[in-house]
Amino acid sequence: MTNITLYIPGLLSPARDLVEGDIPPTPSLQKLLAIGKRRTFPPMGFSRCLCGLFGLESRPQQDDPVAAITHLVDDRETREYIWMRADPVYLAADREGVVLMDSSTFNLDLQEALVLAADIRDLLAEEGLELEVPTTDRWYLKLHEPANVTTTPVHEVVAKDIHRFLPSGSGRDHWARLLNEIQMTLHNCPVNEERQQRGELPVNSIWCWGSGSLPTAGNCQWDRVYSDETISKGLSQLYGVSSRESPEEVTDVFSDSGSNDQILTVLSFGLRHAQYHDMIGWQDFIAYLEACWFKGLLGMMRDGMINHLTLLLENQEFSISKSSLLKFWKQQQQLQAYLH
């Protein structure tokens, strides 16, 4: 029988801002949460949680080397060097400060990305940095020596004032100056002027994070990984684990799984609803999960197709086995009850 760990960041937190009547019915999810053995742990970021699921321990005052990990997806041949993500973003000044909007809020084609990158490439080269733009939303800096800063992953800064998340460490002043020069250069880029004339958001900065060299892969508990995002795909490649796109519904996970497989499935596409406080989007997201995932998971556990299910939801873990279904006395609670 299959063992499944399902990681869904951003699943519960939006419920905090809604009354019960505004939350779509989720009887299967509520049943699974009620019978599961609940464990809470200190909040951690999305990328840190993914690295932890693959056994990469956090390093004090150092980034998780996310750039080197995702660079594997974008360039399978290059495993050397120190890499840092330099993702294109829009910084918006408002009453809250300077708020970061990531690439999910704007459309950027590859030609525009290459022109924007060309405008700042010489500036970066003066600092001994090489800029690579393999995709419109993932840019990379190749470093020839450590950055000497600790950074914050872009997922944790989205829709927040950036000043609480700027690089820290001995190199912070250097990076602050460099980013300021990059912002001034991008502000004057003709591509951004054209974008604004079309009513589109400009790309007026980059967000640097996740620096480090590629770590050494140890043992991995997963036989197969299904994911809709790049970090876990890179980790799968690093550890030599079969990785596929997350399917539309849970039944597709079992189409090619073997007995006693350890399967990790990452469904991250709803995270942006929590980040940007998009309640309508979240309502659609959780209704989809109930219909296409939780109902099927509950049925498969009853039918003995799943030996053990782990639901990983932000800073909580719910461990559910077939014997958990015998806990008929466990009363289902509203989702808000799991936010305390």
mmCIF file of C-alpha atoms in Angstrom:
data_model
loop_
_atom_site.group_PDB
_atom_site.id
_atom_site.type_symbol
_atom_site.label_atom_id
_atom_site.label_comp_id
_atom_site.label_asym_id
_atom_site.label_seq_id
_atom_site.Cartn_x
_atom_site.Cartn_y
_atom_site.Cartn_z
ATOM 1 C CA MET A 1 0.000 0.000 0.000
ATOM 2 C CA THR A 2 1.141 3.500 -0.798
ATOM 3 C CA ASN A 3 2.277 6.131 1.688
ATOM 4 C CA ILE A 4 1.554 9.708 0.643
ATOM 5 C CA THR A 5 2.750 13.028 2.007
ATOM 6 C CA LEU A 6 0.746 15.938 0.636
ATOM 7 C CA TYR A 7 2.221 19.409 1.160
ATOM 8 C CA ILE A 8 -0.210 22.275 0.538
ATOM 9 C CA PRO A 9 1.159 25.669 1.667
ATOM 10 C CA GLY A 10 -1.395 28.404 2.176
ATOM 11 C CA LEU A 11 -4.299 26.011 2.649
ATOM 12 C CA LEU A 12 -5.647 27.115 6.019
ATOM 13 C CA SER A 13 -4.478 30.654 6.794
ATOM 14 C CA PRO A 14 -7.002 32.538 4.583
ATOM 15 C CA ALA A 15 -9.838 30.993 6.626
ATOM 16 C CA ARG A 16 -8.805 33.341 9.415
ATOM 17 C CA ASP A 17 -10.293 36.269 7.496
ATOM 18 C CA LEU A 18 -13.603 34.627 6.555
ATOM 19 C CA VAL A 19 -16.765 33.757 8.437
ATOM 20 C CA GLU A 20 -17.927 30.170 8.379
ATOM 21 C CA GLY A 21 -20.599 30.766 5.759
ATOM 22 C CA ASP A 22 -18.049 32.081 3.257
ATOM 23 C CA ILE A 23 -15.937 28.915 3.334
ATOM 24 C CA PRO A 24 -16.935 26.269 0.766
ATOM 25 C CA PRO A 25 -18.023 22.921 2.256
ATOM 26 C CA THR A 26 -15.044 20.681 2.967
ATOM 27 C CA PRO A 27 -16.437 17.562 4.699
ATOM 28 C CA SER A 28 -13.659 15.235 3.505
ATOM 29 C CA LEU A 29 -10.882 17.604 4.556
ATOM 30 C CA GLN A 30 -12.529 18.197 7.920
ATOM 31 C CA LYS A 31 -12.857 14.435 8.435
ATOM 32 C CA LEU A 32 -9.181 13.868 7.660
ATOM 33 C CA LEU A 33 -8.097 16.657 9.997
ATOM 34 C CA ALA A 34 -10.366 15.384 12.778
ATOM 35 C CA ILE A 35 -9.019 11.817 12.762
ATOM 36 C CA GLY A 36 -5.400 12.721 12.098
ATOM 37 C CA LYS A 37 -2.721 12.877 14.742
ATOM 38 C CA ARG A 38 -1.876 16.565 14.842
ATOM 39 C CA ARG A 39 1.605 17.951 15.354
ATOM 40 C CA THR A 40 2.522 21.607 15.276
ATOM 41 C CA PHE A 41 5.977 23.080 14.768
ATOM 42 C CA PRO A 42 7.461 26.574 14.509
ATOM 43 C CA PRO A 43 6.497 28.390 11.308
ATOM 44 C CA MET A 44 8.960 28.015 8.475
ATOM 45 C CA GLY A 45 9.067 29.343 4.957
ATOM 46 C CA PHE A 46 7.950 27.456 1.889
ATOM 47 C CA SER A 47 11.448 26.795 0.523
ATOM 48 C CA ARG A 48 12.818 25.780 3.949
ATOM 49 C CA CYS A 49 10.027 23.264 4.353
ATOM 50 C CA LEU A 50 10.740 21.761 0.941
ATOM 51 C CA CYS A 51 14.456 21.473 1.681
ATOM 52 C CA GLY A 52 13.623 19.844 5.014
ATOM 53 C CA LEU A 53 11.373 17.284 3.326
ATOM 54 C CA PHE A 54 14.403 16.144 1.351
ATOM 55 C CA GLY A 55 16.646 16.029 4.410
ATOM 56 C CA LEU A 56 18.617 19.236 3.852
ATOM 57 C CA GLU A 57 19.250 20.781 7.248
ATOM 58 C CA SER A 58 19.118 24.534 7.707
ATOM 59 C CA ARG A 59 22.452 26.288 8.180
ATOM 60 C CA PRO A 60 22.717 29.093 10.770
ATOM 61 C CA GLN A 61 23.144 32.507 9.136
ATOM 62 C CA GLN A 62 23.228 30.941 5.691
ATOM 63 C CA ASP A 63 20.687 30.642 2.916
ATOM 64 C CA ASP A 64 19.232 27.382 1.774
ATOM 65 C CA PRO A 65 20.984 26.990 -1.606
ATOM 66 C CA VAL A 66 17.740 27.253 -3.550
ATOM 67 C CA ALA A 67 19.339 28.978 -6.533
ATOM 68 C CA ALA A 68 21.756 26.121 -7.169
ATOM 69 C CA ILE A 69 18.914 23.630 -6.690
ATOM 70 C CA THR A 70 16.492 25.264 -9.128
ATOM 71 C CA HIS A 71 19.341 25.954 -11.559
ATOM 72 C CA LEU A 72 19.462 22.183 -12.035
ATOM 73 C CA VAL A 73 16.003 22.404 -13.592
ATOM 74 C CA ASP A 74 16.988 25.248 -15.898
ATOM 75 C CA ASP A 75 20.455 23.934 -16.782
ATOM 76 C CA ARG A 76 20.969 20.220 -16.204
ATOM 77 C CA GLU A 77 24.624 20.307 -17.262
ATOM 78 C CA THR A 78 26.022 22.932 -14.884
ATOM 79 C CA ARG A 79 26.535 21.837 -11.279
ATOM 80 C CA GLU A 80 29.454 24.073 -10.345
ATOM 81 C CA TYR A 81 29.695 27.628 -8.993
ATOM 82 C CA ILE A 82 27.839 29.580 -6.364
ATOM 83 C CA TRP A 83 24.411 30.719 -7.516
ATOM 84 C CA MET A 84 21.939 33.290 -6.259
ATOM 85 C CA ARG A 85 18.402 33.827 -7.477
ATOM 86 C CA ALA A 86 17.798 37.346 -8.830
ATOM 87 C CA ASP A 87 14.101 37.191 -9.641
ATOM 88 C CA PRO A 88 12.385 40.083 -11.464
ATOM 89 C CA VAL A 89 9.860 41.891 -9.255
ATOM 90 C CA TYR A 90 7.779 45.032 -9.067
ATOM 91 C CA LEU A 91 8.280 47.235 -6.007
ATOM 92 C CA ALA A 92 5.250 49.388 -5.231
ATOM 93 C CA ALA A 93 5.430 52.336 -2.844
ATOM 94 C CA ASP A 94 2.335 52.706 -0.656
ATOM 95 C CA ARG A 95 1.347 53.536 2.908
ATOM 96 C CA GLU A 96 2.814 50.252 4.108
ATOM 97 C CA GLY A 97 6.256 51.085 2.708
ATOM 98 C CA VAL A 98 7.749 49.475 -0.385
ATOM 99 C CA VAL A 99 5.757 46.343 -1.176
ATOM 100 C CA LEU A 100 7.084 43.500 -3.313
ATOM 101 C CA MET A 101 4.948 42.000 -6.074
ATOM 102 C CA ASP A 102 6.359 38.859 -7.639
ATOM 103 C CA SER A 103 6.096 37.560 -11.206
ATOM 104 C CA SER A 104 2.670 36.023 -10.580
ATOM 105 C CA THR A 105 1.237 39.569 -10.725
ATOM 106 C CA PHE A 106 2.564 40.544 -14.156
ATOM 107 C CA ASN A 107 3.178 39.107 -17.605
ATOM 108 C CA LEU A 108 6.736 39.262 -18.883
ATOM 109 C CA ASP A 109 7.742 37.673 -22.173
ATOM 110 C CA LEU A 110 11.238 36.333 -22.754
ATOM 111 C CA GLN A 111 12.225 39.126 -25.119
ATOM 112 C CA GLU A 112 11.360 41.753 -22.505
ATOM 113 C CA ALA A 113 13.206 39.756 -19.857
ATOM 114 C CA LEU A 114 16.347 39.619 -21.995
ATOM 115 C CA VAL A 115 16.252 43.352 -22.700
ATOM 116 C CA LEU A 116 15.791 44.186 -19.022
ATOM 117 C CA ALA A 117 18.608 41.832 -18.091
ATOM 118 C CA ALA A 118 20.884 43.395 -20.696
ATOM 119 C CA ASP A 119 20.373 46.810 -19.103
ATOM 120 C CA ILE A 120 21.776 45.637 -15.762
ATOM 121 C CA ARG A 121 24.253 43.020 -16.947
ATOM 122 C CA ASP A 122 27.198 45.440 -17.247
ATOM 123 C CA LEU A 123 26.437 46.891 -13.824
ATOM 124 C CA LEU A 124 26.553 43.412 -12.333
ATOM 125 C CA ALA A 125 29.684 42.484 -14.266
ATOM 126 C CA GLU A 126 31.504 45.366 -12.599
ATOM 127 C CA GLU A 127 30.879 43.542 -9.324
ATOM 128 C CA GLY A 128 32.145 40.237 -10.696
ATOM 129 C CA LEU A 129 28.634 38.851 -11.117
ATOM 130 C CA GLU A 130 27.255 37.076 -14.188
ATOM 131 C CA LEU A 131 23.522 37.242 -14.903
ATOM 132 C CA GLU A 132 21.652 34.370 -16.530
ATOM 133 C CA VAL A 133 18.019 34.565 -17.687
ATOM 134 C CA PRO A 134 16.843 31.050 -18.590
ATOM 135 C CA THR A 135 13.162 31.828 -17.893
ATOM 136 C CA THR A 136 11.027 34.932 -17.530
ATOM 137 C CA ASP A 137 10.600 34.518 -13.767
ATOM 138 C CA ARG A 138 13.796 32.798 -12.625
ATOM 139 C CA TRP A 139 16.976 34.818 -13.067
ATOM 140 C CA TYR A 140 20.351 33.809 -11.639
ATOM 141 C CA LEU A 141 23.569 35.428 -10.550
ATOM 142 C CA LYS A 142 26.750 33.375 -10.879
ATOM 143 C CA LEU A 143 29.032 34.277 -7.978
ATOM 144 C CA HIS A 144 32.737 33.586 -7.812
ATOM 145 C CA GLU A 145 32.833 34.003 -4.036
ATOM 146 C CA PRO A 146 30.232 33.796 -1.233
ATOM 147 C CA ALA A 147 27.743 36.663 -1.026
ATOM 148 C CA ASN A 148 28.392 37.221 2.714
ATOM 149 C CA VAL A 149 24.717 37.958 3.308
ATOM 150 C CA THR A 150 21.698 36.081 4.555
ATOM 151 C CA THR A 151 18.631 36.662 2.416
ATOM 152 C CA THR A 152 14.882 36.064 2.640
ATOM 153 C CA PRO A 153 13.143 33.853 0.048
ATOM 154 C CA VAL A 154 10.857 35.788 -2.249
ATOM 155 C CA HIS A 155 7.868 33.667 -1.136
ATOM 156 C CA GLU A 156 8.139 35.188 2.331
ATOM 157 C CA VAL A 157 8.312 38.798 1.127
ATOM 158 C CA VAL A 158 5.429 38.794 -1.356
ATOM 159 C CA ALA A 159 2.887 41.581 -0.644
ATOM 160 C CA LYS A 160 4.978 42.843 2.295
ATOM 161 C CA ASP A 161 7.210 45.828 2.966
ATOM 162 C CA ILE A 162 10.678 44.804 1.833
ATOM 163 C CA HIS A 163 12.558 46.809 4.480
ATOM 164 C CA ARG A 164 12.079 44.078 7.088
ATOM 165 C CA PHE A 165 13.561 41.500 4.735
ATOM 166 C CA LEU A 166 16.621 43.121 3.194
ATOM 167 C CA PRO A 167 19.900 41.153 3.201
ATOM 168 C CA SER A 168 21.747 40.983 6.496
ATOM 169 C CA GLY A 169 25.341 40.125 7.297
ATOM 170 C CA SER A 170 28.741 41.593 6.613
ATOM 171 C CA GLY A 171 27.985 42.218 2.937
ATOM 172 C CA ARG A 172 24.636 43.945 3.428
ATOM 173 C CA ASP A 173 25.834 47.475 2.626
ATOM 174 C CA HIS A 174 27.431 46.311 -0.595
ATOM 175 C CA TRP A 175 24.258 44.528 -1.712
ATOM 176 C CA ALA A 176 22.035 47.432 -0.663
ATOM 177 C CA ARG A 177 24.068 49.807 -2.834
ATOM 178 C CA LEU A 178 24.058 47.396 -5.757
ATOM 179 C CA LEU A 179 20.294 46.858 -5.601
ATOM 180 C CA ASN A 180 19.715 50.590 -5.438
ATOM 181 C CA GLU A 181 21.762 51.062 -8.629
ATOM 182 C CA ILE A 182 19.867 48.234 -10.320
ATOM 183 C CA GLN A 183 16.540 49.841 -9.434
ATOM 184 C CA MET A 184 17.620 53.196 -10.866
ATOM 185 C CA THR A 185 18.779 51.512 -14.076
ATOM 186 C CA LEU A 186 15.575 49.529 -14.523
ATOM 187 C CA HIS A 187 13.472 52.603 -13.796
ATOM 188 C CA ASN A 188 14.892 54.230 -16.932
ATOM 189 C CA CYS A 189 14.640 51.166 -19.143
ATOM 190 C CA PRO A 190 12.509 51.775 -22.295
ATOM 191 C CA VAL A 191 10.876 48.364 -21.868
ATOM 192 C CA ASN A 192 9.369 49.519 -18.585
ATOM 193 C CA GLU A 193 8.158 52.738 -20.136
ATOM 194 C CA GLU A 194 6.436 50.731 -22.862
ATOM 195 C CA ARG A 195 4.925 48.370 -20.310
ATOM 196 C CA GLN A 196 3.466 51.234 -18.293
ATOM 197 C CA GLN A 197 2.020 52.797 -21.435
ATOM 198 C CA ARG A 198 0.210 49.487 -22.025
ATOM 199 C CA GLY A 199 -1.096 49.533 -18.460
ATOM 200 C CA GLU A 200 1.235 46.765 -17.312
ATOM 201 C CA LEU A 201 3.393 46.727 -14.207
ATOM 202 C CA PRO A 202 7.049 47.607 -14.738
ATOM 203 C CA VAL A 203 9.836 45.306 -13.619
ATOM 204 C CA ASN A 204 11.721 47.805 -11.498
ATOM 205 C CA SER A 205 13.924 45.592 -9.347
ATOM 206 C CA ILE A 206 15.262 42.120 -8.730
ATOM 207 C CA TRP A 207 15.023 40.148 -5.501
ATOM 208 C CA CYS A 208 18.219 38.336 -4.597
ATOM 209 C CA TRP A 209 17.920 35.207 -2.458
ATOM 210 C CA GLY A 210 18.853 31.569 -1.991
ATOM 211 C CA SER A 211 22.610 31.792 -2.544
ATOM 212 C CA GLY A 212 24.984 28.879 -2.256
ATOM 213 C CA SER A 213 26.589 26.019 -4.096
ATOM 214 C CA LEU A 214 24.882 22.752 -4.862
ATOM 215 C CA PRO A 215 24.749 20.556 -1.739
ATOM 216 C CA THR A 216 25.749 16.923 -1.626
ATOM 217 C CA ALA A 217 22.769 14.621 -1.845
ATOM 218 C CA GLY A 218 22.314 12.074 0.907
ATOM 219 C CA ASN A 219 19.625 9.448 1.291
ATOM 220 C CA CYS A 220 16.101 10.404 0.280
ATOM 221 C CA GLN A 221 12.894 8.868 1.593
ATOM 222 C CA TRP A 222 10.851 9.472 -1.561
ATOM 223 C CA ASP A 223 10.316 6.991 -4.361
ATOM 224 C CA ARG A 224 8.367 9.458 -6.477
ATOM 225 C CA VAL A 225 7.608 13.170 -6.357
ATOM 226 C CA TYR A 226 4.720 15.042 -7.944
ATOM 227 C CA SER A 227 5.084 18.791 -7.901
ATOM 228 C CA ASP A 228 3.802 22.000 -9.461
ATOM 229 C CA GLU A 229 6.836 24.102 -8.539
ATOM 230 C CA THR A 230 10.548 24.269 -9.261
ATOM 231 C CA ILE A 231 12.312 23.824 -5.919
ATOM 232 C CA SER A 232 11.049 20.300 -5.294
ATOM 233 C CA LYS A 233 11.711 19.430 -8.948
ATOM 234 C CA GLY A 234 15.322 20.538 -8.491
ATOM 235 C CA LEU A 235 15.616 18.610 -5.243
ATOM 236 C CA SER A 236 14.220 15.523 -6.956
ATOM 237 C CA GLN A 237 16.856 15.851 -9.662
ATOM 238 C CA LEU A 238 19.594 16.352 -7.067
ATOM 239 C CA TYR A 239 18.570 13.189 -5.214
ATOM 240 C CA GLY A 240 17.859 11.163 -8.341
ATOM 241 C CA VAL A 241 14.170 10.746 -7.575
ATOM 242 C CA SER A 242 11.537 10.414 -10.284
ATOM 243 C CA SER A 243 9.624 13.699 -10.553
ATOM 244 C CA ARG A 244 6.462 14.532 -12.465
ATOM 245 C CA GLU A 245 3.993 17.385 -12.661
ATOM 246 C CA SER A 246 1.275 17.336 -10.023
ATOM 247 C CA PRO A 247 -1.823 15.785 -11.574
ATOM 248 C CA GLU A 248 -5.255 17.371 -11.677
ATOM 249 C CA GLU A 249 -6.674 14.880 -9.191
ATOM 250 C CA VAL A 250 -5.448 12.336 -6.703
ATOM 251 C CA THR A 251 -6.447 9.248 -8.696
ATOM 252 C CA ASP A 252 -3.740 10.064 -11.238
ATOM 253 C CA VAL A 253 -1.075 9.661 -8.543
ATOM 254 C CA PHE A 254 -1.900 5.964 -8.355
ATOM 255 C CA SER A 255 -1.823 5.264 -12.077
ATOM 256 C CA ASP A 256 1.877 4.346 -11.996
ATOM 257 C CA SER A 257 2.727 3.909 -8.318
ATOM 258 C CA GLY A 258 3.989 0.655 -6.914
ATOM 259 C CA SER A 259 3.191 -1.021 -3.651
ATOM 260 C CA ASN A 260 4.866 0.487 -0.588
ATOM 261 C CA ASP A 261 5.932 3.580 -2.523
ATOM 262 C CA GLN A 262 6.750 6.699 -0.558
ATOM 263 C CA ILE A 263 5.173 9.544 -2.535
ATOM 264 C CA LEU A 264 5.533 13.286 -2.001
ATOM 265 C CA THR A 265 3.023 15.559 -3.706
ATOM 266 C CA VAL A 266 3.414 19.338 -3.625
ATOM 267 C CA LEU A 267 0.429 21.538 -4.500
ATOM 268 C CA SER A 268 1.708 25.092 -4.183
ATOM 269 C CA PHE A 269 -0.382 26.925 -6.757
ATOM 270 C CA GLY A 270 -2.820 28.173 -4.128
ATOM 271 C CA LEU A 271 -0.108 29.816 -2.034
ATOM 272 C CA ARG A 272 -0.448 33.115 -3.875
ATOM 273 C CA HIS A 273 -4.076 33.407 -2.691
ATOM 274 C CA ALA A 274 -2.844 33.476 0.889
ATOM 275 C CA GLN A 275 0.063 35.771 0.067
ATOM 276 C CA TYR A 276 -2.067 38.365 -1.689
ATOM 277 C CA HIS A 277 -5.176 37.888 0.477
ATOM 278 C CA ASP A 278 -7.183 36.792 -2.552
ATOM 279 C CA MET A 279 -10.239 35.360 -0.813
ATOM 280 C CA ILE A 280 -12.198 34.562 -3.978
ATOM 281 C CA GLY A 281 -9.239 32.710 -5.443
ATOM 282 C CA TRP A 282 -8.779 30.797 -2.189
ATOM 283 C CA GLN A 283 -12.450 29.796 -2.098
ATOM 284 C CA ASP A 284 -12.123 28.323 -5.587
ATOM 285 C CA PHE A 285 -8.843 26.666 -4.607
ATOM 286 C CA ILE A 286 -10.158 24.881 -1.537
ATOM 287 C CA ALA A 287 -13.356 23.831 -3.328
ATOM 288 C CA TYR A 288 -11.191 22.260 -6.045
ATOM 289 C CA LEU A 289 -9.042 20.438 -3.492
ATOM 290 C CA GLU A 290 -12.095 19.063 -1.712
ATOM 291 C CA ALA A 291 -13.586 17.702 -4.941
ATOM 292 C CA CYS A 292 -10.425 16.447 -6.647
ATOM 293 C CA TRP A 293 -8.138 15.501 -3.754
ATOM 294 C CA PHE A 294 -9.564 15.200 -0.251
ATOM 295 C CA LYS A 295 -12.695 13.254 -1.208
ATOM 296 C CA GLY A 296 -10.599 10.796 -3.180
ATOM 297 C CA LEU A 297 -7.956 10.477 -0.451
ATOM 298 C CA LEU A 298 -10.580 9.657 2.148
ATOM 299 C CA GLY A 299 -12.174 7.063 -0.138
ATOM 300 C CA MET A 300 -8.836 5.451 -0.952
ATOM 301 C CA MET A 301 -7.971 5.165 2.710
ATOM 302 C CA ARG A 302 -11.290 3.453 3.347
ATOM 303 C CA ASP A 303 -10.607 1.082 0.433
ATOM 304 C CA GLY A 304 -7.135 0.224 1.730
ATOM 305 C CA MET A 305 -5.272 1.775 -1.210
ATOM 306 C CA ILE A 306 -3.361 4.153 1.061
ATOM 307 C CA ASN A 307 -1.452 2.815 4.029
ATOM 308 C CA HIS A 308 -0.572 6.185 5.505
ATOM 309 C CA LEU A 309 -1.361 9.786 4.629
ATOM 310 C CA THR A 310 0.474 12.836 5.920
ATOM 311 C CA LEU A 311 -1.071 16.252 5.342
ATOM 312 C CA LEU A 312 1.467 19.034 5.725
ATOM 313 C CA LEU A 313 -0.297 22.379 6.009
ATOM 314 C CA GLU A 314 1.887 25.371 6.851
ATOM 315 C CA ASN A 315 3.175 24.737 10.414
ATOM 316 C CA GLN A 316 1.005 21.691 11.082
ATOM 317 C CA GLU A 317 1.237 18.023 10.238
ATOM 318 C CA PHE A 318 -1.671 15.589 10.326
ATOM 319 C CA SER A 319 -0.698 11.914 10.373
ATOM 320 C CA ILE A 320 -3.488 9.569 9.248
ATOM 321 C CA SER A 321 -3.474 5.787 8.968
ATOM 322 C CA LYS A 322 -6.272 3.391 8.097
ATOM 323 C CA SER A 323 -6.817 2.720 11.801
ATOM 324 C CA SER A 324 -7.473 6.452 12.205
ATOM 325 C CA LEU A 325 -10.781 5.879 10.417
ATOM 326 C CA LEU A 326 -11.966 3.923 13.463
ATOM 327 C CA LYS A 327 -11.949 7.094 15.549
ATOM 328 C CA PHE A 328 -15.669 7.580 15.057
ATOM 329 C CA TRP A 329 -15.906 9.760 18.157
ATOM 330 C CA LYS A 330 -13.709 12.467 16.698
ATOM 331 C CA GLN A 331 -15.919 15.452 15.931
ATOM 332 C CA GLN A 332 -15.280 17.456 12.793
ATOM 333 C CA GLN A 333 -14.399 21.107 13.372
ATOM 334 C CA GLN A 334 -14.456 24.196 11.228
ATOM 335 C CA LEU A 335 -11.178 25.028 9.520
ATOM 336 C CA GLN A 336 -10.682 28.101 11.729
ATOM 337 C CA ALA A 337 -10.276 25.751 14.718
ATOM 338 C CA TYR A 338 -6.892 24.652 13.345
ATOM 339 C CA LEU A 339 -5.515 28.182 13.210
ATOM 340 C CA HIS A 340 -5.120 28.658 16.969
#
